[in-house]
Structures are given as C-alpha cells and as structure tokens.
CSV table of C-alpha atoms in Angstrom, one decimal:
chain,number,residue,atom,x,y,z
J,287,MET,CA,97.9,136.8,141.7
J,288,LYS,CA,101.1,136.2,143.7
J,289,THR,CA,101.2,138.5,146.7
J,290,SER,CA,103.8,136.8,148.9
J,291,ASN,CA,106.4,134.0,148.7
J,292,THR,CA,107.2,130.7,150.4
J,293,ALA,CA,109.6,132.3,152.9
J,294,LEU,CA,107.0,134.8,154.1
J,295,ARG,CA,104.2,132.1,154.2
J,296,LEU,CA,106.4,129.7,156.2
J,297,ASN,CA,107.3,132.4,158.7
J,298,GLU,CA,103.6,133.5,158.9
J,299,PHE,CA,102.5,129.9,159.6
J,300,MET,CA,105.2,129.3,162.2
J,301,LYS,CA,104.4,132.5,164.0
J,302,LYS,CA,100.6,131.9,163.9
J,303,ASN,CA,100.9,128.3,165.2
J,304,GLY,CA,103.8,128.8,167.6
J,305,LEU,CA,106.1,126.4,165.6
J,306,LYS,CA,109.8,126.2,165.1
J,307,GLN,CA,111.5,124.8,162.0
J,308,ILE,CA,112.1,121.5,163.8
J,309,ASP,CA,108.4,121.2,164.3
J,310,ILE,CA,107.8,121.5,160.6
J,311,ILE,CA,110.5,118.9,159.9
J,312,ASN,CA,108.8,116.5,162.3
J,313,ARG,CA,105.4,117.1,160.8
J,314,ALA,CA,106.8,116.5,157.3
J,315,LYS,CA,108.6,113.3,158.2
J,316,PRO,CA,105.6,110.9,157.6
J,317,PHE,CA,105.0,112.5,154.2
J,318,CYS,CA,108.7,112.4,153.3
J,319,ASP,CA,108.7,108.7,154.1
J,320,GLU,CA,105.5,108.1,152.1
J,321,TYR,CA,106.6,110.0,149.0
J,322,GLY,CA,110.3,109.3,149.2
J,323,VAL,CA,111.2,112.9,149.5
J,324,LYS,CA,114.2,114.1,151.6
J,325,LEU,CA,113.6,117.3,153.5
J,326,SER,CA,116.6,118.3,155.6
J,327,LYS,CA,116.9,121.0,158.3
J,328,SER,CA,119.2,122.9,155.9
J,329,ASP,CA,116.5,122.7,153.1
J,330,LEU,CA,113.9,124.2,155.4
J,331,SER,CA,116.2,126.8,156.7
J,332,GLN,CA,116.9,128.0,153.2
J,333,TYR,CA,113.2,128.1,152.4
J,334,VAL,CA,112.4,130.1,155.6
J,335,SER,CA,115.2,132.6,154.9
J,336,GLY,CA,114.1,133.0,151.3
J,337,LYS,CA,117.4,131.9,149.8
J,338,VAL,CA,115.9,129.0,148.0
J,339,GLU,CA,112.3,128.2,146.8
J,340,PRO,CA,111.3,124.5,147.3
J,341,GLY,CA,110.9,122.3,144.3
J,342,GLN,CA,107.6,120.7,143.5
J,343,ASN,CA,108.1,117.6,145.5
J,344,LYS,CA,109.2,119.4,148.7
J,345,LEU,CA,106.6,122.0,148.3
J,346,TYR,CA,103.9,119.3,148.1
J,347,VAL,CA,105.3,117.6,151.3
J,348,LEU,CA,105.4,120.9,153.1
J,349,ALA,CA,101.9,121.7,152.1
J,350,ARG,CA,100.6,118.3,153.2
J,351,ALA,CA,102.5,118.6,156.5
J,352,LEU,CA,101.1,122.1,157.2
J,353,ASP,CA,97.6,121.2,155.9
J,354,VAL,CA,97.6,124.2,153.5
J,355,SER,CA,97.3,124.5,149.7
J,356,GLU,CA,100.5,124.5,147.7
J,357,ALA,CA,99.4,127.7,145.9
J,358,TRP,CA,99.0,129.5,149.3
J,359,LEU,CA,102.4,128.3,150.4
J,360,MET,CA,103.9,129.6,147.2
J,361,GLY,CA,102.5,133.0,148.0
J,362,TYR,CA,99.4,133.2,145.7
J,363,ASP,CA,96.4,135.1,146.9
J,364,VAL,CA,94.2,132.0,147.6
J,365,LYS,CA,92.7,130.5,150.7
J,366,SER,CA,95.2,128.6,152.8
J,367,LYS,CA,93.1,125.4,152.7
J,368,PRO,CA,92.1,124.0,149.4
J,369,GLU,CA,88.4,123.8,148.8
J,370,SER,CA,88.5,120.0,148.9
J,371,MET,CA,90.0,120.1,152.4
J,372,GLN,CA,87.3,122.4,153.6
J,373,ILE,CA,84.6,120.1,152.2
J,374,GLN,CA,86.3,117.1,153.9
J,375,ILE,CA,86.4,119.0,157.2
J,376,SER,CA,82.8,120.0,156.9
J,377,GLN,CA,81.7,116.4,156.1
J,378,LYS,CA,83.7,115.1,159.0
J,379,ASN,CA,82.1,117.7,161.4
J,380,THR,CA,78.7,116.6,160.1
J,381,GLU,CA,79.5,112.9,160.7
J,382,ILE,CA,80.7,113.7,164.3
J,383,THR,CA,77.6,115.8,165.0
J,384,ASP,CA,75.3,112.9,163.7
J,385,GLU,CA,77.2,110.5,165.8
J,386,ILE,CA,76.8,112.6,168.9
J,387,LEU,CA,73.1,113.1,168.2
J,388,ASN,CA,72.6,109.3,167.8
J,389,ILE,CA,74.3,108.7,171.2
J,390,LEU,CA,72.2,111.4,172.9
J,391,ILE,CA,69.0,109.9,171.4
J,392,LYS,CA,70.0,106.4,172.4
J,393,ASN,CA,70.7,107.5,176.0
J,394,TYR,CA,67.6,109.6,176.2
J,395,LYS,CA,65.3,106.6,175.4
C-alpha cells in the first residue's frame, strides 16, 4: 500500500542523513554515467518539492544512489532496503567477521 510519495521520502532521507540536494546529485552521478541517465539539479528540485514524480530510469538511479528500494522511494509501505541488499550486507559482514577471526587465530598461534 502506498503511504507516502517520492517527495516526502527524499526529504525524509535527506533529513535523516544530513544531506542536501547537491549531495544526492553527486551520489547519483556514477549511476547516471553508468546507465546514460541525465539527472539535473532542476530535476531533483522538482522531485523534492513534489511538483514532478521521477520517471522509471531516474527513480532507479536515485534508488541506487541512496541505496534504497525503488518501491520505498515511491512511497510504498515496504522496507527501505530491498531484501537482496540486506542479504548481501549480511553476507559481507559474515565474510569480514571470518576474515578477522582468521587473522586473530593466525596471530595467536
């Protein structure tokens, strides 16, 4: 169920993470370059103000740049991080923990 919208979610994210619009533009630049999407300051300003909703390509780039799910960014009542991202983070933490344990064991011997 949709409980919010992109403007509110962008504002929420910026406030929670102490970001400005230019910070989001800078985070999005590598993804814009990778996917051939143009995201201008004007575009983002209109999304943040709620005047315009981003199209699919720009929504995807924003979601990647902010490391959130597209559905959450659109305002749906879902977790902000997709399940696959949570699993990847969990696996990475396990790998790091294993690596630390191996170093400690090696140094203990």
